[in-house]
Short mmCIF file of C-alpha atoms in Angstrom, two decimals:
data_model
loop_
_atom_site.label_atom_id
_atom_site.label_comp_id
_atom_site.label_asym_id
_atom_site.label_seq_id
_atom_site.Cartn_x
_atom_site.Cartn_y
_atom_site.Cartn_z
CA UNK M 172 16.04 -27.08 40.79
CA UNK M 173 19.17 -27.08 42.92
CA UNK M 174 21.71 -24.49 43.20
CA UNK M 175 25.32 -25.17 43.67
CA UNK M 176 27.41 -22.81 45.84
CA UNK M 177 30.00 -22.67 43.42
CA UNK M 178 28.13 -21.41 40.83
CA UNK M 179 26.82 -18.26 42.26
CA UNK M 180 23.88 -16.53 40.80
CA UNK M 181 24.24 -12.51 40.41
CA UNK M 182 22.63 -9.63 39.35
CA UNK M 183 25.12 -7.06 37.48
CA UNK M 184 22.98 -4.68 35.20
CA UNK M 185 19.74 -3.17 35.42
CA UNK M 186 17.40 -0.98 33.07
CA UNK M 187 13.76 0.35 33.90
CA UNK M 188 11.45 2.53 31.94
CA UNK M 189 8.28 2.96 33.53
CA UNK M 190 5.20 5.35 34.09
CA UNK M 191 7.00 7.20 36.99
CA UNK M 192 10.27 7.18 35.52
CA UNK M 193 12.74 6.45 33.06
CA UNK M 194 15.67 5.21 33.80
CA UNK M 195 17.16 3.79 37.29
CA UNK M 196 17.78 7.50 38.93
CA UNK M 197 14.09 8.64 38.36
CA UNK M 198 12.51 5.37 38.73
CA UNK M 199 13.89 4.89 42.09
CA UNK M 200 12.90 8.45 43.23
CA UNK M 201 10.02 8.63 42.26
CA UNK M 202 9.39 5.40 43.82
CA UNK M 203 10.90 6.13 47.54
CA UNK M 204 8.48 9.63 46.55
CA UNK M 205 5.77 7.81 46.50
CA UNK M 206 5.07 9.80 43.10
CA UNK M 207 2.07 8.18 41.23
CA UNK M 208 1.50 8.93 37.46
CA UNK M 209 -2.59 7.25 37.54
CA UNK M 210 -4.87 8.95 35.30
CA UNK M 211 -7.68 8.08 32.98
CA UNK M 212 -5.58 7.02 30.16
CA UNK M 213 -4.91 8.77 26.89
CA UNK M 214 -3.13 6.43 24.67
CA UNK M 215 -5.12 6.20 21.45
CA UNK M 216 -6.03 2.55 21.38
CA UNK M 217 -6.86 2.40 25.24
CA UNK M 218 -10.23 3.64 25.81
CA UNK M 219 -13.57 2.67 23.27
CA UNK M 220 -16.50 5.07 23.30
CA UNK M 221 -17.71 5.90 27.27
CA UNK M 222 -15.05 4.28 28.86
CA UNK M 223 -12.75 5.69 31.39
CA UNK M 224 -9.86 2.78 32.12
CA UNK M 225 -7.19 4.07 34.84
CA UNK M 226 -4.18 3.56 34.47
CA UNK M 227 -0.50 5.00 34.19
CA UNK M 228 1.11 5.69 30.97
CA UNK M 229 4.95 6.78 29.99
CA UNK M 230 5.03 10.11 29.01
CA UNK M 231 7.50 10.27 26.34
CA UNK M 232 9.80 7.74 25.26
CA UNK M 233 13.64 9.34 25.50
CA UNK M 234 15.91 7.65 22.54
CA UNK M 235 19.40 6.82 23.42
CA UNK M 236 21.14 8.47 20.00
CA UNK M 237 22.78 4.91 20.22
CA UNK M 238 19.77 2.89 18.85
CA UNK M 239 19.11 2.45 15.47
CA UNK M 240 16.23 4.65 13.70
CA UNK M 241 15.77 2.57 11.09
CA UNK M 242 14.89 -0.37 13.96
CA UNK M 243 12.75 2.03 15.58
CA UNK M 244 10.49 3.25 12.82
CA UNK M 245 8.88 -0.34 13.03
CA UNK M 246 9.07 -1.35 16.39
CA UNK M 247 6.13 -1.18 18.40
CA UNK M 248 6.24 0.56 21.63
CA UNK M 249 6.94 -2.58 23.33
CA UNK M 250 9.71 -2.81 21.01
CA UNK M 251 10.67 0.54 21.77
CA UNK M 252 10.67 0.04 25.24
CA UNK M 253 12.80 -3.23 25.05
CA UNK M 254 15.38 -1.29 23.31
CA UNK M 255 15.57 1.40 25.52
CA UNK M 256 15.42 -0.39 28.70
CA UNK M 257 17.64 -2.81 27.47
CA UNK M 258 20.47 -0.04 26.37
CA UNK M 259 20.29 1.08 29.91
CA UNK M 260 20.65 -2.63 31.13
CA UNK M 261 23.52 -3.35 29.10
CA UNK M 262 25.38 -0.06 29.92
CA UNK M 263 24.87 -0.73 33.38
CA UNK M 264 26.11 -3.94 33.04
CA UNK M 265 29.08 -3.22 31.07
CA UNK M 266 28.63 -5.99 28.16
CA UNK M 267 30.14 -4.22 25.14
CA UNK M 268 33.31 -6.60 25.43
CA UNK M 269 30.91 -9.73 26.38
CA UNK M 270 31.44 -12.43 23.02
CA UNK M 271 28.06 -11.70 21.81
CA UNK M 272 27.97 -15.92 21.30
CA UNK M 273 27.76 -15.68 25.03
CA UNK M 274 24.92 -13.43 25.49
CA UNK M 275 21.49 -14.95 25.61
CA UNK M 276 17.90 -13.09 25.91
CA UNK M 277 14.70 -14.37 27.54
CA UNK M 278 11.78 -12.10 27.18
CA UNK M 279 9.08 -12.35 29.55
CA UNK M 280 5.60 -11.60 28.31
CA UNK M 281 2.84 -13.03 25.66
CA UNK M 282 0.64 -11.05 23.14
CA UNK M 283 2.17 -8.09 24.11
CA UNK M 284 1.54 -5.30 21.55
CA UNK M 285 -2.50 -6.04 21.49
CA UNK M 286 -3.10 -1.89 21.30
CA UNK M 287 -0.71 -1.69 18.45
CA UNK M 288 -2.08 -4.59 16.54
CA UNK M 289 -5.89 -3.05 17.09
CA UNK M 290 -4.60 0.54 15.90
CA UNK M 291 -3.48 -1.07 12.63
CA UNK M 292 -6.31 -3.39 12.20
CA UNK M 293 -8.42 0.07 12.90
CA UNK M 294 -6.63 1.89 10.59
CA UNK M 295 -5.96 -0.46 7.40
CA UNK M 296 -9.56 -1.75 7.90
CA UNK M 297 -10.68 0.13 4.21
CA UNK M 298 -7.52 -0.40 2.69
CA UNK M 299 -5.82 -3.20 3.89
CA UNK M 300 -4.53 -4.26 0.29
CA UNK M 301 -1.65 -1.35 1.29
CA UNK M 302 -0.66 -3.24 4.46
CA UNK M 303 2.79 -2.31 5.49
CA UNK M 304 5.21 -5.16 4.80
CA UNK M 305 6.28 -4.64 8.57
CA UNK M 306 3.56 -6.06 9.94
CA UNK M 307 4.35 -9.68 8.66
CA UNK M 308 6.92 -9.38 11.03
CA UNK M 309 6.21 -6.84 13.78
CA UNK M 310 2.90 -8.71 15.09
CA UNK M 311 4.79 -11.24 16.26
CA UNK M 312 6.00 -10.92 20.02
CA UNK M 313 9.48 -12.22 18.81
CA UNK M 314 9.71 -9.52 16.70
CA UNK M 315 11.33 -7.74 20.32
CA UNK M 316 14.08 -10.75 20.51
CA UNK M 317 15.22 -9.65 16.69
CA UNK M 318 15.25 -5.65 17.46
CA UNK M 319 16.99 -6.47 20.59
CA UNK M 320 19.32 -8.84 19.37
CA UNK M 321 20.19 -6.61 16.25
CA UNK M 322 20.76 -3.47 18.22
CA UNK M 323 23.27 -5.10 20.44
CA UNK M 324 24.85 -8.22 18.57
CA UNK M 325 23.32 -10.77 20.76
CA UNK M 326 24.19 -14.14 19.28
CA UNK M 327 23.46 -16.53 22.16
CA UNK M 328 20.16 -17.17 21.86
CA UNK M 329 16.66 -15.01 22.34
CA UNK M 330 13.72 -16.56 22.68
CA UNK M 331 10.56 -15.04 24.51
CA UNK M 332 8.33 -16.83 27.00
CA UNK M 333 4.59 -16.44 28.28
CA UNK M 334 3.45 -17.01 32.10
CA UNK M 335 0.63 -14.29 32.17
CA UNK M 336 1.36 -12.09 34.61
CA UNK M 337 4.68 -13.73 36.19
CA UNK M 338 5.93 -13.50 33.18
CA UNK M 339 8.61 -11.08 33.99
CA UNK M 340 9.69 -13.07 37.01
CA UNK M 341 9.77 -15.95 35.02
CA UNK M 342 12.33 -14.64 32.26
CA UNK M 343 14.51 -14.24 35.49
CA UNK M 344 14.43 -17.80 36.54
CA UNK M 345 14.92 -18.80 32.99
CA UNK M 346 17.87 -16.53 32.38
CA UNK M 347 19.34 -17.73 35.76
CA UNK M 348 18.83 -21.78 34.34
CA UNK M 349 20.63 -20.86 31.21
CA UNK M 350 23.51 -19.09 32.91
CA UNK M 351 23.48 -21.99 35.34
CA UNK M 352 23.69 -24.55 32.87
CA UNK M 353 26.60 -22.80 31.04
CA UNK M 354 24.40 -21.79 27.78
CA UNK M 355 25.86 -18.76 27.91
CA UNK M 356 27.79 -16.34 30.30
CA UNK M 357 25.47 -13.49 30.56
CA UNK M 358 21.54 -13.49 30.26
CA UNK M 359 19.51 -10.88 30.39
CA UNK M 360 15.92 -10.88 31.38
CA UNK M 361 13.38 -8.50 30.14
CA UNK M 362 9.96 -8.25 31.24
CA UNK M 363 8.21 -6.92 28.61
CA UNK M 364 5.63 -3.72 27.91
CA UNK M 365 2.53 -4.76 28.06
CA UNK M 366 0.27 -2.69 26.03
CA UNK M 367 -2.94 -3.36 26.36
CA UNK M 368 -5.63 -2.49 23.99
CA UNK M 369 -9.11 -1.19 25.53
CA UNK M 370 -10.39 -4.68 24.18
CA UNK M 371 -7.62 -6.77 26.90
CA UNK M 372 -8.86 -3.48 29.47
CA UNK M 373 -12.22 -4.64 28.65
CA UNK M 374 -11.99 -8.19 29.52
CA UNK M 375 -9.82 -7.94 32.43
CA UNK M 376 -12.40 -6.26 34.19
CA UNK M 377 -15.38 -8.36 32.93
CA UNK M 378 -13.24 -10.81 34.53
CA UNK M 379 -13.01 -8.73 37.76
CA UNK M 380 -9.30 -8.80 37.49
CA UNK M 381 -9.18 -4.97 36.91
CA UNK M 382 -10.23 -1.98 38.89
CA UNK M 383 -13.33 -0.68 38.63
CA UNK M 384 -14.57 2.98 37.97
CA UNK M 385 -15.74 3.74 41.43
CA UNK M 386 -12.92 5.94 42.61
CA UNK M 387 -13.14 9.40 40.31
CA UNK M 388 -9.55 10.00 41.03
CA UNK M 389 -7.76 7.28 39.50
CA UNK M 390 -4.95 8.01 41.86
CA UNK M 391 -7.21 6.39 44.71
CA UNK M 392 -8.18 3.15 42.92
CA UNK M 393 -4.88 1.94 42.93
CA UNK M 394 -5.09 -0.07 46.57
CA UNK M 395 -3.33 -3.05 46.98
CA UNK M 396 -4.07 -4.85 50.05
CA UNK M 397 -6.16 -2.25 51.24
CA UNK M 398 -9.56 -3.14 52.52
CA UNK M 399 -11.50 -1.09 49.86
CA UNK M 400 -9.35 -2.26 46.87
CA UNK M 401 -11.53 -3.88 44.03
CA UNK M 402 -8.40 -4.90 41.24
CA UNK M 403 -5.56 -4.14 39.88
CA UNK M 404 -4.83 -0.44 37.92
CA UNK M 405 -2.53 -0.90 35.08
CA UNK M 406 0.93 0.86 34.57
CA UNK M 407 2.89 0.99 31.96
CA UNK M 408 6.68 -0.53 32.29
CA UNK M 409 9.45 -2.86 31.16
CA UNK M 410 11.97 -3.77 33.07
CA UNK M 411 15.39 -5.78 32.32
CA UNK M 412 18.22 -7.51 34.66
CA UNK M 413 21.55 -8.97 33.61
CA UNK M 414 22.23 -12.33 35.14
CA UNK M 415 25.64 -13.84 35.26
CA UNK M 416 27.48 -16.20 37.19
CA UNK M 417 30.02 -15.34 39.63
CA UNK M 418 32.23 -17.55 38.38
CA UNK M 419 31.62 -16.14 34.76
CA UNK M 420 34.77 -15.69 32.43
CA UNK M 421 34.41 -12.23 31.87
CA UNK M 422 36.32 -9.89 34.35
CA UNK M 423 33.71 -8.31 36.38
CA UNK M 424 34.21 -4.58 36.72
CA UNK M 425 31.11 -3.40 37.87
CA UNK M 426 29.57 -4.30 41.51
CA UNK M 427 26.87 -6.83 41.43
CA UNK M 428 23.31 -5.63 42.83
CA UNK M 429 22.51 -8.92 44.95
CA UNK M 430 23.10 -12.38 45.01
CA UNK M 431 20.00 -14.92 43.43
CA UNK M 432 20.39 -17.76 45.90
CA UNK M 433 16.86 -19.34 45.09
CA UNK M 434 13.99 -19.66 43.17
CA UNK M 435 11.42 -21.68 41.83
CA UNK M 436 8.13 -22.08 39.97
CA UNK M 437 4.49 -23.70 40.58
CA UNK M 438 1.76 -24.48 39.30
CA UNK M 439 -1.88 -24.57 40.94
CA UNK M 440 -2.78 -27.31 38.37
CA UNK M 441 -5.95 -24.43 37.79
CA UNK M 442 -6.79 -22.93 34.66
CA UNK M 443 -8.70 -19.82 36.05
CA UNK M 444 -7.72 -16.78 37.70
CA UNK M 445 -8.18 -17.97 41.08
CA UNK M 446 -5.37 -18.29 43.25
CA UNK M 447 -4.32 -20.64 45.38
CA UNK M 448 -2.47 -20.17 48.76
CA UNK M 449 -1.29 -23.89 48.75
CA UNK M 450 0.33 -23.30 45.47
CA UNK M 451 1.88 -19.79 46.55
CA UNK M 452 3.11 -21.70 50.21
CA UNK M 453 4.66 -24.30 48.07
CA UNK M 454 6.59 -22.25 46.03
CA UNK M 455 7.58 -19.77 48.99
CA UNK M 456 8.95 -23.17 50.57
CA UNK M 457 10.78 -24.25 47.75
CA UNK M 458 12.66 -21.30 47.00
CA UNK M 459 13.25 -20.93 50.85
CA UNK M 460 14.67 -24.12 50.31
CA UNK M 461 17.05 -23.66 47.95
CA UNK M 462 18.40 -20.92 49.22
CA UNK M 463 18.88 -22.42 52.27
CA UNK M 464 16.87 -19.83 54.36
CA UNK M 465 14.96 -19.92 57.24
CA UNK M 466 11.76 -17.79 57.56
CA UNK M 467 13.66 -15.45 60.02
CA UNK M 468 16.01 -15.16 57.79
CA UNK M 469 13.75 -12.97 55.11
CA UNK M 470 13.83 -9.01 56.13
CA UNK M 471 11.80 -7.67 53.22
CA UNK M 472 8.82 -9.23 51.09
CA UNK M 473 8.26 -7.48 47.65
CA UNK M 474 4.88 -9.26 46.91
CA UNK M 475 2.54 -9.55 44.23
CA UNK M 476 0.34 -7.31 45.79
CA UNK M 477 -1.65 -6.31 42.47
CA UNK M 478 -4.87 -5.06 44.44
CA UNK M 479 -7.33 -7.84 43.43
CA UNK M 480 -9.59 -9.08 45.86
CA UNK M 481 -8.85 -12.35 46.16
CA UNK M 482 -5.88 -12.28 45.08
CA UNK M 483 -4.43 -9.86 47.73
CA UNK M 484 -6.06 -12.30 50.61
CA UNK M 485 -4.45 -15.62 49.32
CA UNK M 486 -0.95 -13.81 49.17
CA UNK M 487 -1.25 -13.01 52.53
CA UNK M 488 -2.47 -16.18 53.59
CA UNK M 489 0.83 -17.63 52.21
CA UNK M 490 3.24 -15.04 53.99
CA UNK M 491 1.24 -15.96 57.22
CA UNK M 492 1.33 -19.54 56.51
CA UNK M 493 5.18 -19.52 55.88
CA UNK M 494 6.15 -17.08 58.90
CA UNK M 495 7.12 -14.32 57.01
CA UNK M 496 4.61 -12.05 58.96
CA UNK M 497 7.58 -9.95 60.88
CA UNK M 498 9.14 -9.36 57.01
CA UNK M 499 8.48 -5.77 56.06
CA UNK M 500 6.18 -5.94 53.17
CA UNK M 501 5.33 -2.59 50.60
CA UNK M 502 3.25 -2.49 47.40
CA UNK M 503 5.64 -1.52 44.57
CA UNK M 504 1.91 -1.36 42.11
CA UNK M 505 0.49 0.73 44.39
CA UNK M 506 3.10 3.41 42.56
CA UNK M 507 4.22 2.13 39.36
CA UNK M 508 0.98 0.20 38.43
CA UNK M 509 0.47 -3.52 37.42
CA UNK M 510 2.86 -3.66 34.00
CA UNK M 511 1.41 -7.26 34.09
CA UNK M 512 3.84 -9.10 31.70
CA UNK M 513 7.19 -6.60 32.84
CA UNK M 514 5.71 -6.60 36.79
CA UNK M 515 7.89 -9.51 38.04
CA UNK M 516 11.22 -8.06 36.64
CA UNK M 517 10.21 -4.56 37.52
CA UNK M 518 9.38 -5.19 40.89
CA UNK M 519 12.96 -7.30 41.26
CA UNK M 520 14.38 -3.75 40.26
CA UNK M 521 12.58 -2.21 42.40
CA UNK M 522 13.59 -4.56 45.07
CA UNK M 523 17.37 -3.91 44.43
CA UNK M 524 16.97 -0.12 44.26
CA UNK M 525 15.66 0.20 47.80
CA UNK M 526 18.28 -2.11 49.00
CA UNK M 527 21.15 -0.26 47.47
CA UNK M 528 19.47 2.83 49.10
CA UNK M 529 18.70 0.88 52.62
CA UNK M 530 15.14 2.61 52.64
CA UNK M 531 11.86 1.06 51.53
CA UNK M 532 9.28 2.76 49.72
CA UNK M 533 6.03 3.69 50.59
CA UNK M 534 2.94 2.21 49.86
CA UNK M 535 0.26 4.15 48.44
CA UNK M 536 -3.62 3.80 49.53
CA UNK M 537 -2.97 1.72 52.23
CA UNK M 538 -5.19 3.13 54.88
CA UNK M 539 -6.72 -0.16 56.29
CA UNK M 540 -4.92 -3.13 55.51
CA UNK M 541 -6.66 -6.37 55.03
CA UNK M 542 -3.99 -8.36 57.85
CA UNK M 543 -2.75 -6.02 60.38
CA UNK M 544 -0.70 -8.10 61.44
CA UNK M 545 2.07 -7.62 58.69
CA UNK M 546 4.72 -5.16 58.76
CA UNK M 547 3.52 -3.05 56.48
CA UNK M 548 5.40 -0.15 54.93
CA UNK M 549 2.46 2.56 54.70
CA UNK M 550 2.07 6.31 53.58
CA UNK M 551 5.60 7.10 54.71
CA UNK M 552 9.24 5.13 53.43
CA UNK M 553 11.16 3.45 56.25
CA UNK M 554 14.55 3.57 56.63
CA UNK M 555 15.93 -0.35 56.57
CA UNK M 556 18.76 -1.77 55.07
CA UNK M 557 17.54 -4.96 53.18
CA UNK M 558 19.79 -8.13 53.47
CA UNK M 559 17.67 -11.07 52.54
CA UNK M 560 14.35 -10.12 50.20
CA UNK M 561 11.48 -12.72 48.81
CA UNK M 562 9.87 -11.48 45.84
CA UNK M 563 6.26 -12.85 44.58
CA UNK M 564 4.84 -13.24 41.20
CA UNK M 565 1.75 -14.24 40.31
CA UNK M 566 -0.17 -15.02 36.99
CA UNK M 567 -3.32 -16.62 35.73
CA UNK M 568 -3.37 -20.10 34.83
CA UNK M 569 -2.10 -20.89 38.33
CA UNK M 570 1.39 -20.15 37.84
CA UNK M 571 3.47 -19.04 41.17
CA UNK M 572 7.10 -17.93 40.93
CA UNK M 573 9.18 -17.04 43.84
CA UNK M 574 12.68 -15.36 43.85
CA UNK M 575 15.62 -14.45 46.88
CA UNK M 576 17.30 -11.69 46.28
CA UNK M 577 20.21 -11.24 48.98
CA UNK M 578 22.59 -8.30 49.53
CA UNK M 579 26.20 -8.78 47.79
CA UNK Y 275 -16.92 23.61 -3.46
CA UNK Y 276 -17.45 21.74 -6.69
CA UNK Y 277 -14.54 19.54 -8.18
CA UNK Y 278 -14.01 22.19 -11.40
CA UNK Y 279 -13.02 24.61 -8.38
CA UNK Y 280 -9.75 22.77 -7.79
CA UNK Y 281 -6.93 24.43 -9.37
CA UNK Y 282 -4.51 22.36 -11.39
CA UNK Y 283 -7.10 20.83 -14.03
CA UNK Y 284 -6.55 20.75 -17.61
CA UNK Y 285 -9.54 21.16 -20.29
CA UNK Y 286 -9.60 17.50 -20.05
CA UNK Y 287 -9.74 16.95 -16.81
CA UNK Y 288 -12.53 19.57 -16.63
CA UNK Y 289 -14.52 17.32 -19.20
CA UNK Y 290 -13.84 14.11 -17.22
CA UNK Y 291 -15.07 16.09 -14.01
CA UNK Y 292 -18.60 17.37 -15.58
CA UNK Y 293 -20.36 13.91 -14.64
CA UNK Y 294 -19.33 14.50 -11.18
CA UNK Y 295 -21.24 17.58 -10.60
CA UNK Y 296 -24.39 15.93 -9.78
CA UNK Y 297 -24.61 16.48 -5.94
CA UNK Y 298 -21.66 13.44 -5.19
CA UNK Y 299 -20.46 14.05 -2.17
CA UNK Y 300 -17.50 16.30 -1.69
CA UNK Y 301 -15.02 13.54 -0.24
CA UNK Y 302 -16.11 11.43 -3.55
CA UNK Y 303 -15.39 14.19 -5.79
CA UNK Y 304 -12.01 14.76 -3.91
CA UNK Y 305 -11.03 11.17 -4.66
CA UNK Y 306 -11.93 11.43 -7.94
CA UNK Y 307 -9.77 14.68 -8.41
CA UNK Y 308 -7.03 12.56 -6.43
CA UNK Y 309 -7.51 10.00 -8.78
CA UNK Y 310 -7.13 12.05 -11.94
CA UNK Y 311 -4.15 14.18 -10.69
CA UNK Y 312 -2.21 10.90 -10.51
CA UNK Y 313 -3.15 9.45 -13.70
CA UNK Y 314 -1.54 12.73 -15.01
CA UNK Y 315 1.83 12.03 -13.02
CA UNK Y 316 5.05 11.25 -15.23
CA UNK Y 317 7.85 9.67 -14.33
CA UNK Y 318 9.46 12.38 -12.35
CA UNK Y 319 6.69 12.74 -10.38
CA UNK Y 320 6.17 8.88 -9.50
CA UNK Y 321 10.57 8.85 -9.30
CA UNK Y 322 9.82 11.91 -6.48
CA UNK Y 323 7.25 10.18 -4.42
CA UNK Y 324 9.08 6.73 -4.30
CA UNK Y 325 12.69 9.28 -3.41
CA UNK Y 326 10.03 10.73 -0.41
CA UNK Y 327 8.79 7.31 1.06
CA UNK Y 328 12.53 5.94 0.60
CA UNK Y 329 13.05 8.98 2.93
CA UNK Y 330 10.90 8.04 5.06
CA UNK Y 331 11.48 4.46 5.61
CA UNK Y 332 15.27 4.81 5.81
CA UNK Y 333 15.70 8.34 7.48
CA UNK Y 334 19.62 8.55 7.03
CA UNK Y 335 18.80 9.16 3.26
CA UNK Y 336 17.26 12.42 3.87
CA UNK Y 337 20.46 13.95 2.40
CA UNK Y 338 20.81 11.68 -0.26
CA UNK Y 339 21.03 12.79 -4.12
CA UNK Y 340 18.61 10.38 -5.87
CA UNK Y 341 19.89 8.84 -9.42
CA UNK Y 342 17.99 6.54 -11.40
CA UNK Y 343 20.22 4.39 -11.16
CA UNK Y 344 20.09 3.85 -7.50
CA UNK Y 345 19.49 0.66 -6.16
CA UNK Y 346 17.52 0.78 -2.80
CA UNK Y 347 19.26 -2.27 -0.99
CA UNK Y 348 22.87 -0.45 -1.83
CA UNK Y 349 21.54 3.18 -0.20
CA UNK Y 350 20.90 0.64 3.24
CA UNK Y 351 17.20 -0.63 2.92
CA UNK Y 352 16.86 -4.23 3.79
CA UNK Y 353 13.98 -6.04 2.31
CA UNK Y 354 11.38 -5.12 4.80
CA UNK Y 355 12.05 -1.91 4.19
CA UNK Y 356 12.16 -2.31 0.34
CA UNK Y 357 8.79 -3.45 0.23
CA UNK Y 358 7.24 -1.06 2.72
CA UNK Y 359 9.02 1.59 0.28
CA UNK Y 360 6.92 0.02 -2.64
CA UNK Y 361 3.63 -0.17 -0.67
CA UNK Y 362 3.99 2.95 0.22
CA UNK Y 363 4.43 4.34 -3.39
CA UNK Y 364 1.43 2.09 -4.34
CA UNK Y 365 -0.71 3.43 -1.67
CA UNK Y 366 0.20 7.49 -2.65
CA UNK Y 367 -0.36 5.80 -6.64
CA UNK Y 368 -3.63 4.64 -5.59
CA UNK Y 369 -2.72 0.97 -7.72
CA UNK Y 370 -3.47 -2.77 -6.12
CA UNK Y 371 -1.19 -4.80 -8.61
CA UNK Y 372 0.79 -7.53 -6.49
CA UNK Y 373 3.89 -6.71 -5.68
CA UNK Y 374 5.22 -9.39 -8.56
CA UNK Y 375 4.71 -7.20 -11.01
CA UNK Y 376 7.36 -4.93 -10.03
CA UNK Y 377 9.78 -7.51 -8.79
CA UNK Y 378 11.82 -7.12 -11.76
CA UNK Y 379 12.94 -3.69 -11.07
CA UNK Y 380 16.95 -3.75 -10.76
CA UNK Y 381 17.01 -0.12 -9.49
CA UNK Y 382 14.50 3.05 -8.85
CA UNK Y 383 14.61 4.37 -12.35
CA UNK Y 384 13.74 0.91 -13.50
CA UNK Y 385 11.11 0.61 -10.58
CA UNK Y 386 9.63 4.40 -11.74
CA UNK Y 387 9.51 2.86 -15.23
CA UNK Y 388 7.49 -0.06 -14.21
CA UNK Y 389 5.03 2.32 -11.86
CA UNK Y 390 4.50 4.16 -14.73
CA UNK Y 391 3.41 1.38 -17.41
CA UNK Y 392 0.63 0.24 -14.49
CA UNK Y 393 -0.38 3.27 -14.06
CA UNK Y 394 -1.39 3.68 -17.50
CA UNK Y 395 -2.39 0.63 -18.33
CA UNK Y 396 -4.63 0.57 -14.88
#
């Protein structure tokens, strides 16, 4: 991958829907205040008899009037969150006047509607003959592409791609590549709301990835980089960023959030969930090289930081090996929870909002950091002007992504 | 509560209920009652069920005054909406027939007639 100086890549719009707030203002406010929303999950299909999976759920979606009621009727929770979140980003970037054929959409995430499907299977188990026709369309993740392209009139391209918990950042990288190659002038990247059922929760827990029940108070269970962490805690979210070239033909009438001077994807050549310090070092170095940044240039890291026992240790290993211990680091997942497919996009948005406010959000439950020498933001927010940020995402199957974000 | 206590059943229905009085679970009796009422439906009842489901699927139709010659496609129901409306209607009628059996209906009136015929035949 090589970035040319002429084709500077910008983020010109964002949208966010999460358990801690819908819309960028509510989200930023909750993030800075460290206002989490963890509890024992209540959404139908999230628990089986006897389970107490902790997580953060969106209390109620607010639907903009402009969204088609007909589309919303058959849209899954993931589909509704996609339309709502894209609406915010669409307005934010002012895309109404862009040629629809010059707009693309990349949705990060695969198998994102599992809870919804589990509920439908249970509901129709004894009356399958009367299964609604819309199931034939809505069971596919790509239904989100259909929903969003119809609602917003997108005519360039729209597809989904999967990279486990790196899907959200992978979508951004694909969007960058699409505008850089001139396929479209504007490309929207979405990290889709991954709607887990109790099956996925149990599977992820059995794998040792999702946190245990040992904390009776769910708010204490989510503790990335803390000595007493024991896995990630799920948090519903969906994020959208709008990517454009600085020399895009359309007249920019919005202030860009940031430049994206470098990015990288590496694979560990390992199907399993255990990460690799070597693979993460490679992805960081490639992104820095493309940005023409030195380690000292980075003043903030938004890490993957899921709270996984081995994942957090491996990430710190890579950060130290890349000589980035000086940079401020906090854990957005400690407040939002882990959005899985959405995480990579949502955390880029968290980075942009911190950049905009010149304030770094706290990290909840970071009582005893696993590596004291890192420059942690702990219980309190810290006033800091971010100039050059590095955001990281990792996923099962050995995928690592890195994205450099520069103040505009 | 026995099925014979339920309101709205004529003499034929009362007679039909007799075999169910021997201690069958209430839910079974209720289903039988439901099926019996469905068999007694006339075309207006079926027309109303179709229009109720049409409004459920296309909320914009809630203020529309439905006529027999209304075409669902012209009322804003796309192909998926139309299939949903028909399947929801079939479920309300407890009618297990292939969708093809009603495919030739050109409007809500014809759909009503076809469903009525199917109901009588089943």
